[in-house]
Amino acid sequence: MKPLLFLTTLIGLAACDAGVETRKDAVPPVEQAPPPAAVAPLAASGPATTLQPESGAAVQEAAAVVRLDQLAGQGPLAAKLFGTAGGDPAMNGLYVHIAFFQSPAEGWRVFRLGDVLDYRILSQRAGRVDLELEESTMDEASGRIGSRTRRIIVGWSIAADGSVPATVTVTPAQ
C-alpha cells in the first residue's frame, strides 16, 4: 500500500509543475546587481591606537540620529529629513525633522515635524516633500494604543539668493 501511495503522490507532484517551462517566459526576469567582490581581510601594518569615548551633548544628539534622507532637487538649498530616537518607543519615538544648511558658521536650520513611528517619502520637488506618517494613537477613554496613517505636505519657499527658509508649512493631505 505504501509504494502505491508514494507513486501516486510523486505523479501528482510532477503533474502540478508541468507548465513551469512555459511560465518562465511570461514573467520578465528581475535584474539583480552582481554580488560585491570578495575582499580579503586587511592585515595590520602598524601599532593599534586606543580611543577613548567621546563626550558632550552634541555627540549624544548626533548619536540619536537613526534615519537620514537627503532631499534632491532643492535648487541651491541643501536639505534633508532626519529622525532621532527619543521618547517612549511604545508610543511613537521617532522625532522627525527637516533641516536646511545655512553655512559652516551657522550650521543647519532645523524644524521638527512630529513624533511618529516611521515616515515614508512619497514624493519631493523644489520647495516641497510629501510624507506618509505612521503613528501610535491613544484612546483616552479606554487607554488603548492604536495606530493610524496620515499624509502631510511639507512646504517652504526657495529664495532666489539661496538663503534657507525662515519657516516651513505642514498641511494635512490625502
Coordinates of N, CA, C and O in Angstrom, one line a residue:
M1 N 0.8 -1.2 0.0 CA 0.0 0.0 0.0 C 0.9 1.3 0.0 O 0.5 2.2 -0.7
K2 N 1.9 1.3 0.8 CA 2.8 2.5 0.9 C 3.5 2.8 -0.5 O 3.5 3.9 -0.9
P3 N 4.0 1.8 -1.2 CA 4.6 2.1 -2.5 C 3.6 2.7 -3.5 O 3.9 3.6 -4.2
L4 N 2.3 2.3 -3.4 CA 1.3 2.8 -4.3 C 1.0 4.3 -3.9 O 0.9 5.1 -4.8
L5 N 0.9 4.6 -2.6 CA 0.7 5.9 -2.2 C 1.8 6.8 -2.6 O 1.6 8.0 -3.0
F6 N 3.0 6.3 -2.4 CA 4.2 7.1 -2.8 C 4.2 7.4 -4.2 O 4.5 8.5 -4.7
L7 N 3.9 6.4 -5.1 CA 3.9 6.6 -6.5 C 2.8 7.6 -7.0 O 3.0 8.4 -7.8
T8 N 1.7 7.5 -6.4 CA 0.6 8.4 -6.7 C 0.9 9.8 -6.3 O 0.7 10.8 -7.1
T9 N 1.5 10.0 -5.2 CA 1.9 11.3 -4.7 C 3.0 11.9 -5.6 O 3.0 13.1 -6.0
L10 N 4.0 11.1 -6.0 CA 5.0 11.5 -6.9 C 4.5 12.0 -8.3 O 4.8 13.0 -8.8
I11 N 3.6 11.2 -8.8 CA 2.9 11.5 -10.1 C 2.1 12.8 -10.0 O 2.2 13.7 -10.8
G12 N 1.4 13.0 -8.9 CA 0.6 14.2 -8.7 C 1.5 15.4 -8.6 O 1.2 16.5 -9.1
L13 N 2.6 15.3 -7.9 CA 3.5 16.5 -7.7 C 4.1 16.8 -9.1 O 4.3 18.0 -9.4
A14 N 4.5 15.8 -9.8 CA 5.1 16.1 -11.2 C 4.1 16.8 -12.1 O 4.4 17.6 -12.9
A15 N 2.8 16.4 -12.0 CA 1.8 17.0 -12.8 C 1.5 18.4 -12.4 O 1.2 19.2 -13.3
C16 N 1.7 18.8 -11.2 CA 1.4 20.1 -10.7 C 2.4 21.1 -11.3 O 2.1 22.3 -11.5
D17 N 3.6 20.7 -11.7 CA 4.6 21.6 -12.2 C 4.8 21.5 -13.7 O 5.8 21.9 -14.2
A18 N 3.8 20.9 -14.4 CA 4.0 20.7 -15.9 C 4.2 21.9 -16.7 O 4.9 21.9 -17.7
G19 N 3.7 23.1 -16.3 CA 3.8 24.3 -17.1 C 4.9 25.2 -16.8 O 4.9 26.3 -17.2
V20 N 5.8 24.8 -15.9 CA 6.9 25.7 -15.5 C 7.7 26.2 -16.6 O 8.1 27.4 -16.6
E21 N 8.0 25.4 -17.6 CA 8.8 25.9 -18.7 C 8.1 27.0 -19.5 O 8.7 27.9 -20.0
T22 N 6.8 26.9 -19.7 CA 6.0 27.9 -20.4 C 5.8 29.2 -19.6 O 5.7 30.2 -20.2
R23 N 5.8 29.1 -18.3 CA 5.7 30.2 -17.5 C 6.9 31.0 -17.3 O 6.9 32.2 -17.0
K24 N 8.1 30.5 -17.6 CA 9.3 31.2 -17.5 C 9.4 32.4 -18.3 O 9.9 33.5 -17.9
D25 N 8.8 32.3 -19.6 CA 8.8 33.4 -20.5 C 7.8 34.5 -20.2 O 7.8 35.6 -20.6
A26 N 6.7 34.1 -19.4 CA 5.6 35.0 -19.1 C 6.1 36.1 -18.1 O 5.5 37.2 -18.1
V27 N 7.0 35.8 -17.2 CA 7.4 36.8 -16.2 C 8.8 37.3 -16.6 O 9.7 36.5 -16.7
P28 N 9.0 38.6 -16.8 CA 10.3 39.1 -17.1 C 11.3 38.8 -15.9 O 10.9 38.9 -14.8
P29 N 12.5 38.5 -16.2 CA 13.5 38.3 -15.1 C 13.8 39.6 -14.4 O 13.7 40.7 -15.0
V30 N 14.0 39.5 -13.1 CA 14.3 40.6 -12.3 C 15.8 40.8 -12.3 O 16.6 39.9 -12.1
E31 N 16.2 42.1 -12.7 CA 17.7 42.3 -12.8 C 18.2 42.5 -11.3 O 17.6 43.3 -10.6
Q32 N 19.3 41.9 -11.1 CA 19.9 42.0 -9.8 C 21.3 42.5 -9.9 O 22.0 42.1 -10.9
A33 N 21.7 43.3 -9.0 CA 23.1 43.7 -9.0 C 24.0 42.6 -8.7 O 23.6 41.7 -8.0
P34 N 25.2 42.5 -9.4 CA 26.1 41.4 -9.1 C 26.5 41.5 -7.6 O 26.6 42.6 -7.0
P35 N 26.8 40.4 -7.0 CA 27.2 40.4 -5.6 C 28.6 41.1 -5.5 O 29.4 41.1 -6.5
P36 N 28.8 41.8 -4.4 CA 30.1 42.5 -4.3 C 31.2 41.5 -4.3 O 31.1 40.4 -3.9
A37 N 32.3 42.0 -4.9 CA 33.5 41.1 -5.0 C 34.0 40.9 -3.5 O 34.0 41.8 -2.7
A38 N 34.5 39.7 -3.3 CA 35.0 39.3 -2.0 C 36.4 40.0 -1.8 O 37.2 40.1 -2.8
V39 N 36.5 40.6 -0.7 CA 37.8 41.3 -0.4 C 38.5 40.6 0.8 O 37.8 40.2 1.8
A40 N 39.7 40.3 0.6 CA 40.5 39.7 1.7 C 40.5 40.6 2.9 O 40.6 41.8 2.8
P41 N 40.5 40.0 4.1 CA 40.6 40.8 5.3 C 42.0 41.6 5.3 O 43.0 41.1 4.8
L42 N 41.9 42.7 5.9 CA 43.1 43.6 6.0 C 44.1 43.0 6.9 O 43.8 42.3 7.9
A43 N 45.4 43.3 6.7 CA 46.4 42.9 7.6 C 47.0 44.1 8.3 O 47.2 45.2 7.6
A44 N 47.2 44.1 9.5 CA 47.7 45.2 10.3 C 49.1 45.6 9.7 O 49.9 44.7 9.4
S45 N 49.4 46.9 9.7 CA 50.6 47.4 9.2 C 51.3 48.4 10.1 O 52.1 49.2 9.7
G46 N 50.9 48.4 11.4 CA 51.4 49.3 12.4 C 50.7 49.1 13.7 O 49.8 48.2 13.8
P47 N 51.1 49.8 14.7 CA 50.5 49.6 16.1 C 49.1 50.2 16.1 O 48.8 51.1 15.4
A48 N 48.3 49.5 16.9 CA 46.9 50.0 17.1 C 46.9 51.2 18.0 O 47.7 51.4 18.8
T49 N 45.9 52.1 17.8 CA 45.7 53.3 18.6 C 44.4 53.0 19.4 O 43.4 52.7 18.9
T50 N 44.5 53.3 20.7 CA 43.4 53.1 21.6 C 42.6 54.4 21.7 O 43.2 55.5 21.9
L51 N 41.3 54.4 21.5 CA 40.4 55.5 21.5 C 39.6 55.6 22.8 O 39.2 54.5 23.3
Q52 N 39.4 56.8 23.3 CA 38.5 57.0 24.4 C 37.1 57.4 23.9 O 37.1 58.0 22.9
P53 N 36.1 57.2 24.7 CA 34.8 57.6 24.2 C 34.6 59.1 24.1 O 35.3 59.8 24.9
E54 N 33.9 59.6 23.2 CA 33.6 61.0 23.1 C 32.6 61.4 24.1 O 31.8 60.5 24.6
S55 N 32.5 62.6 24.5 CA 31.5 63.1 25.5 C 31.0 64.4 25.0 O 31.5 65.1 24.2
G56 N 29.9 64.8 25.6 CA 29.3 66.1 25.3 C 27.9 65.9 24.7 O 27.6 64.9 24.1
A57 N 27.1 67.0 24.9 CA 25.7 66.9 24.4 C 25.6 66.8 22.9 O 24.8 66.1 22.4
A58 N 26.5 67.5 22.1 CA 26.5 67.4 20.7 C 26.7 66.0 20.2 O 26.0 65.5 19.2
V59 N 27.6 65.3 20.8 CA 27.9 63.9 20.3 C 26.7 63.0 20.7 O 26.3 62.1 19.9
Q60 N 26.1 63.2 21.8 CA 24.9 62.4 22.2 C 23.7 62.7 21.3 O 23.0 61.8 20.8
E61 N 23.5 63.9 20.9 CA 22.5 64.3 19.9 C 22.7 63.7 18.6 O 21.8 63.1 17.9
A62 N 24.0 63.7 18.1 CA 24.3 63.1 16.8 C 24.1 61.6 16.9 O 23.6 61.0 15.9
A63 N 24.4 60.9 18.0 CA 24.3 59.5 18.1 C 22.8 59.1 18.1 O 22.4 58.0 17.8
A64 N 21.9 60.0 18.4 CA 20.5 59.7 18.5 C 19.8 59.7 17.1 O 18.7 59.3 16.9
V65 N 20.6 60.2 16.0 CA 20.0 60.1 14.7 C 20.0 58.7 14.2 O 21.0 58.0 14.2
V66 N 18.8 58.2 13.9 CA 18.6 56.9 13.4 C 18.1 56.7 12.0 O 18.0 55.6 11.5
R67 N 17.8 57.9 11.4 CA 17.4 57.8 10.0 C 17.8 59.1 9.3 O 17.7 60.2 10.0
L68 N 18.2 59.1 8.1 CA 18.6 60.3 7.3 C 18.3 60.1 5.9 O 18.6 59.1 5.3
D69 N 17.6 61.1 5.3 CA 17.2 61.1 3.9 C 17.5 62.5 3.3 O 17.0 63.5 3.7
Q70 N 18.5 62.5 2.4 CA 18.8 63.7 1.7 C 17.7 64.1 0.7 O 17.2 63.2 0.1
L71 N 17.3 65.3 0.6 CA 16.3 65.7 -0.3 C 16.9 66.3 -1.6 O 17.8 67.2 -1.5
A72 N 16.5 65.7 -2.7 CA 17.1 66.2 -4.0 C 16.2 67.2 -4.7 O 15.1 67.4 -4.3
G73 N 16.8 67.9 -5.7 CA 16.1 68.9 -6.5 C 15.6 70.1 -5.7 O 14.6 70.7 -6.1
Q74 N 16.4 70.6 -4.8 CA 16.0 71.7 -4.0 C 16.7 73.0 -4.4 O 16.9 73.9 -3.6
G75 N 17.2 73.0 -5.7 CA 17.8 74.2 -6.2 C 19.1 74.5 -5.4 O 19.9 73.5 -5.2
P76 N 19.4 75.7 -4.9 CA 20.6 76.0 -4.2 C 20.6 75.5 -2.8 O 21.6 75.6 -2.1
L77 N 19.5 74.9 -2.3 CA 19.4 74.5 -0.9 C 19.9 73.1 -0.7 O 19.7 72.2 -1.5
A78 N 20.7 72.9 0.4 CA 21.0 71.5 0.9 C 19.9 71.2 2.0 O 19.9 71.9 3.0
A79 N 19.1 70.2 1.7 CA 18.0 69.9 2.6 C 18.0 68.4 2.9 O 18.4 67.6 2.1
K80 N 17.5 68.1 4.1 CA 17.4 66.7 4.5 C 16.3 66.5 5.5 O 15.9 67.4 6.2
L81 N 15.8 65.3 5.5 CA 14.9 64.8 6.6 C 15.7 63.9 7.5 O 16.5 63.1 7.0
F82 N 15.5 64.0 8.8 CA 16.1 63.0 9.6 C 15.3 62.8 10.8 O 14.4 63.5 11.2
G83 N 15.5 61.6 11.4 CA 14.8 61.2 12.6 C 15.7 60.8 13.7 O 16.8 60.2 13.5
T84 N 15.3 61.3 14.9 CA 16.1 61.0 16.1 C 15.3 60.1 17.0 O 14.1 60.2 17.1
A85 N 16.0 59.2 17.7 CA 15.3 58.3 18.6 C 15.1 59.0 19.9 O 15.9 59.8 20.4
G86 N 13.9 58.9 20.5 CA 13.7 59.5 21.8 C 12.3 59.2 22.2 O 11.5 58.6 21.5
G87 N 11.9 59.6 23.4 CA 10.6 59.4 23.9 C 10.3 58.0 24.2 O 11.2 57.1 24.4
D88 N 9.0 57.6 24.2 CA 8.6 56.3 24.6 C 8.4 55.5 23.3 O 7.5 55.8 22.5
P89 N 9.2 54.5 23.0 CA 9.1 53.7 21.7 C 7.8 53.0 21.6 O 7.4 52.6 20.5
A90 N 7.1 52.8 22.7 CA 5.8 52.2 22.5 C 4.7 53.1 22.0 O 3.7 52.7 21.4
M91 N 5.0 54.4 22.1 CA 4.1 55.5 21.6 C 5.0 56.4 20.7 O 5.5 57.4 21.1
N92 N 5.2 55.9 19.5 CA 6.0 56.7 18.5 C 7.4 56.7 18.9 O 8.0 55.6 19.0
G93 N 8.1 57.8 19.1 CA 9.5 57.8 19.5 C 10.5 58.1 18.4 O 11.7 58.1 18.7
L94 N 10.0 58.4 17.2 CA 10.9 58.9 16.1 C 10.6 60.3 15.9 O 9.6 60.7 15.3
Y95 N 11.5 61.2 16.4 CA 11.3 62.7 16.2 C 11.8 63.0 14.8 O 12.9 62.9 14.5
V96 N 10.8 63.5 13.9 CA 11.2 63.7 12.5 C 11.4 65.2 12.3 O 10.6 66.0 12.8
H97 N 12.5 65.5 11.6 CA 12.9 66.9 11.4 C 13.2 67.1 9.9 O 13.6 66.2 9.2
I98 N 13.1 68.4 9.5 CA 13.6 68.8 8.2 C 14.6 69.9 8.5 O 14.4 70.7 9.4
A99 N 15.7 69.8 7.8 CA 16.8 70.8 8.0 C 17.4 71.3 6.7 O 17.4 70.6 5.7
F100 N 17.8 72.5 6.8 CA 18.4 73.2 5.6 C 19.8 73.8 6.1 O 19.9 74.5 7.1
F101 N 20.8 73.6 5.3 CA 22.1 74.0 5.6 C 22.3 75.5 5.3 O 22.0 76.0 4.2
Q102 N 22.7 76.3 6.4 CA 22.8 77.7 6.2 C 24.3 78.0 5.8 O 24.5 78.7 4.8
S103 N 25.2 77.7 6.6 CA 26.7 77.9 6.3 C 27.5 77.2 7.3 O 26.9 76.7 8.4
P104 N 28.8 77.0 7.1 CA 29.6 76.3 8.1 C 29.6 77.1 9.5 O 29.6 76.4 10.5
A105 N 29.5 78.4 9.5 CA 29.4 79.1 10.7 C 28.1 79.0 11.5 O 28.0 78.9 12.7
E106 N 27.0 78.9 10.7 CA 25.7 78.9 11.3 C 25.1 77.5 11.4 O 24.1 77.3 12.2
G107 N 25.6 76.5 10.7 CA 25.1 75.2 10.7 C 23.8 75.0 10.0 O 23.5 75.6 9.0
W108 N 22.9 74.2 10.6 CA 21.6 73.8 9.9 C 20.5 74.6 10.6 O 20.5 74.8 11.8
R109 N 19.5 75.0 9.8 CA 18.2 75.5 10.4 C 17.3 74.3 10.4 O 17.0 73.7 9.4
V110 N 16.8 73.9 11.6 CA 16.1 72.7 11.8 C 14.6 72.9 12.2 O 14.4 73.8 13.1
F111 N 13.7 72.2 11.6 CA 12.3 72.3 12.0 C 11.8 70.9 12.4 O 12.0 69.9 11.6
R112 N 11.2 70.8 13.6 CA 10.6 69.5 14.0 C 9.2 69.3 13.4 O 8.3 70.1 13.6
L113 N 9.0 68.2 12.7 CA 7.8 67.9 12.0 C 6.8 67.1 12.8 O 5.6 67.1 12.6
G114 N 7.4 66.3 13.8 CA 6.5 65.4 14.6 C 7.2 64.3 15.3 O 8.4 64.1 15.1
D115 N 6.4 63.6 16.0 CA 6.8 62.4 16.8 C 6.0 61.2 16.3 O 4.8 61.1 16.5
V116 N 6.6 60.3 15.5 CA 5.9 59.3 14.8 C 6.6 57.9 15.0 O 7.7 57.9 15.6
L117 N 6.0 56.8 14.5 CA 6.7 55.5 14.5 C 7.7 55.5 13.3 O 8.8 55.0 13.4
D118 N 7.2 56.0 12.1 CA 8.1 56.0 10.9 C 7.5 56.9 9.9 O 6.3 57.3 10.0
Y119 N 8.3 57.3 8.9 CA 7.8 58.1 7.8 C 8.3 57.5 6.5 O 9.2 56.8 6.5
R120 N 7.5 57.9 5.5 CA 7.9 57.4 4.1 C 7.8 58.6 3.2 O 6.8 59.3 3.2
I121 N 8.8 58.9 2.4 CA 8.8 60.0 1.4 C 8.0 59.5 0.2 O 8.3 58.5 -0.4
L122 N 6.8 60.2 -0.1 CA 6.0 59.8 -1.2 C 6.5 60.5 -2.5 O 6.5 59.9 -3.5
S123 N 6.8 61.7 -2.4 CA 7.4 62.5 -3.5 C 8.1 63.7 -3.0 O 7.9 64.1 -1.8
Q124 N 8.9 64.3 -3.8 CA 9.6 65.5 -3.5 C 9.9 66.3 -4.7 O 10.1 65.7 -5.8
R125 N 9.9 67.6 -4.6 CA 10.3 68.5 -5.6 C 10.7 69.8 -4.9 O 10.7 69.9 -3.7
A126 N 11.2 70.8 -5.7 CA 11.7 72.0 -5.1 C 10.6 72.6 -4.2 O 9.5 72.9 -4.7
G127 N 11.0 72.9 -3.0 CA 10.1 73.5 -2.0 C 9.0 72.7 -1.4 O 8.1 73.2 -0.8
R128 N 9.1 71.3 -1.6 CA 8.0 70.5 -1.1 C 8.5 69.1 -1.0 O 9.2 68.5 -1.8
V129 N 8.0 68.4 0.0 CA 8.1 67.0 0.2 C 6.8 66.4 0.8 O 6.2 67.0 1.7
D130 N 6.3 65.4 0.1 CA 5.0 64.7 0.6 C 5.4 63.5 1.4 O 6.2 62.7 1.0
L131 N 4.9 63.4 2.6 CA 5.2 62.3 3.5 C 4.0 61.5 4.0 O 2.9 62.1 4.1
E132 N 4.2 60.3 4.2 CA 3.2 59.4 4.8 C 3.8 59.1 6.2 O 4.9 58.6 6.4
L133 N 3.0 59.3 7.3 CA 3.4 59.1 8.6 C 2.7 58.0 9.3 O 1.4 57.9 9.2
E134 N 3.4 57.1 9.9 CA 2.8 56.0 10.7 C 2.9 56.4 12.2 O 4.0 56.8 12.6
E135 N 1.7 56.4 12.9 CA 1.7 57.0 14.3 C 1.0 56.0 15.2 O 0.0 55.4 14.8
S136 N 1.4 56.0 16.4 CA 0.6 55.4 17.5 C -0.4 56.4 18.0 O -0.1 57.6 18.0
T137 N -1.6 55.9 18.4 CA -2.6 56.8 18.9 C -3.0 56.3 20.3 O -2.9 55.1 20.5
M138 N -3.5 57.1 21.1 CA -4.0 56.7 22.4 C -5.5 57.0 22.6 O -5.8 58.2 22.4
D139 N -6.3 56.1 22.8 CA -7.7 56.3 23.1 C -7.8 56.7 24.6 O -7.6 55.8 25.5
E140 N -8.0 57.9 24.9 CA -8.0 58.4 26.3 C -9.1 57.7 27.1 O -8.8 57.5 28.3
A141 N -10.2 57.4 26.5 CA -11.3 56.8 27.3 C -10.9 55.4 27.8 O -11.1 55.0 28.9
S142 N -10.4 54.6 26.8 CA -10.1 53.2 27.2 C -8.6 52.9 27.5 O -8.3 51.9 28.1
G143 N -7.8 53.9 27.2 CA -6.3 53.7 27.5 C -5.7 52.8 26.5 O -4.5 52.4 26.6
R144 N -6.4 52.4 25.4 CA -5.8 51.5 24.4 C -5.0 52.3 23.4 O -5.3 53.4 23.0
I145 N -3.9 51.6 23.0 CA -3.0 52.2 22.0 C -3.4 51.6 20.6 O -3.6 50.4 20.5
G146 N -3.6 52.5 19.7 CA -3.9 52.1 18.3 C -2.9 52.7 17.4 O -1.8 53.1 17.8
S147 N -3.2 52.7 16.1 CA -2.3 53.2 15.1 C -3.1 53.9 14.0 O -4.3 53.6 13.8
R148 N -2.4 54.8 13.3 CA -3.1 55.4 12.1 C -2.0 55.8 11.1 O -0.8 55.9 11.5
T149 N -2.4 56.0 9.9 CA -1.5 56.5 8.9 C -2.1 57.8 8.4 O -3.3 57.9 8.2
R150 N -1.3 58.8 8.3 CA -1.7 60.1 7.8 C -0.7 60.6 6.8 O 0.5 60.2 6.9
R151 N -1.1 61.5 6.0 CA -0.2 62.1 5.0 C -0.1 63.6 5.2 O -1.1 64.3 5.6
I152 N 1.0 64.2 4.9 CA 1.2 65.6 5.1 C 2.0 66.1 3.9 O 2.8 65.4 3.3
I153 N 1.9 67.4 3.6 CA 2.7 68.1 2.6 C 3.5 69.1 3.4 O 3.0 69.9 4.2
V154 N 4.8 69.0 3.3 CA 5.8 69.9 4.0 C 6.2 70.9 2.9 O 6.8 70.4 1.8
G155 N 6.0 72.2 3.1 CA 6.4 73.1 2.0 C 7.3 74.3 2.6 O 7.2 74.6 3.8
W156 N 8.0 74.9 1.7 CA 8.9 76.0 2.0 C 9.2 76.8 0.8 O 9.1 76.3 -0.3
S157 N 9.6 78.0 1.0 CA 10.0 78.9 -0.2 C 11.4 78.7 -0.5 O 12.3 78.6 0.5
I158 N 11.8 78.7 -1.7 CA 13.2 78.7 -2.2 C 13.5 80.1 -2.7 O 12.9 80.6 -3.7
A159 N 14.3 80.8 -1.9 CA 14.7 82.2 -2.3 C 15.7 82.2 -3.4 O 16.5 81.3 -3.6
A160 N 15.6 83.2 -4.2 CA 16.5 83.4 -5.4 C 18.0 83.5 -5.0 O 18.9 83.0 -5.7
D161 N 18.2 84.0 -3.8 CA 19.6 84.2 -3.3 C 20.1 82.9 -2.6 O 21.3 82.9 -2.2
G162 N 19.3 81.9 -2.6 CA 19.8 80.6 -2.0 C 19.7 80.5 -0.5 O 20.1 79.6 0.1
S163 N 19.1 81.6 0.2 CA 19.0 81.6 1.6 C 18.0 80.5 2.1 O 17.1 80.2 1.3
V164 N 18.2 80.0 3.3 CA 17.3 79.0 3.8 C 15.9 79.6 4.2 O 15.9 80.8 4.5
P165 N 14.9 78.8 4.1 CA 13.6 79.3 4.5 C 13.5 79.7 6.0 O 14.1 79.1 6.8
A166 N 12.8 80.8 6.3 CA 12.6 81.2 7.7 C 11.5 80.3 8.4 O 11.6 80.1 9.6
T167 N 10.6 79.7 7.6 CA 9.5 78.9 8.1 C 9.3 77.8 7.1 O 9.6 77.8 5.9
V168 N 8.6 76.7 7.6 CA 8.0 75.7 6.7 C 6.6 75.5 7.1 O 6.2 75.9 8.2
T169 N 5.8 75.0 6.2 CA 4.4 74.7 6.5 C 4.1 73.2 6.4 O 4.8 72.5 5.7
V170 N 3.2 72.8 7.2 CA 2.8 71.4 7.3 C 1.3 71.4 7.0 O 0.5 71.9 7.8
T171 N 0.9 70.8 5.9 CA -0.5 70.7 5.6 C -1.0 69.3 5.5 O -0.4 68.4 4.9
P172 N -2.2 69.0 6.2 CA -2.7 67.6 6.1 C -3.1 67.4 4.6 O -3.5 68.3 3.9
A173 N -3.0 66.1 4.2 CA -3.2 65.7 2.8 C -3.8 64.4 2.7 O -3.9 63.6 3.7
Q174 N -4.3 64.1 1.5 CA -4.9 62.7 1.3 C -4.2 62.1 0.2 O -3.6 62.7 -0.7

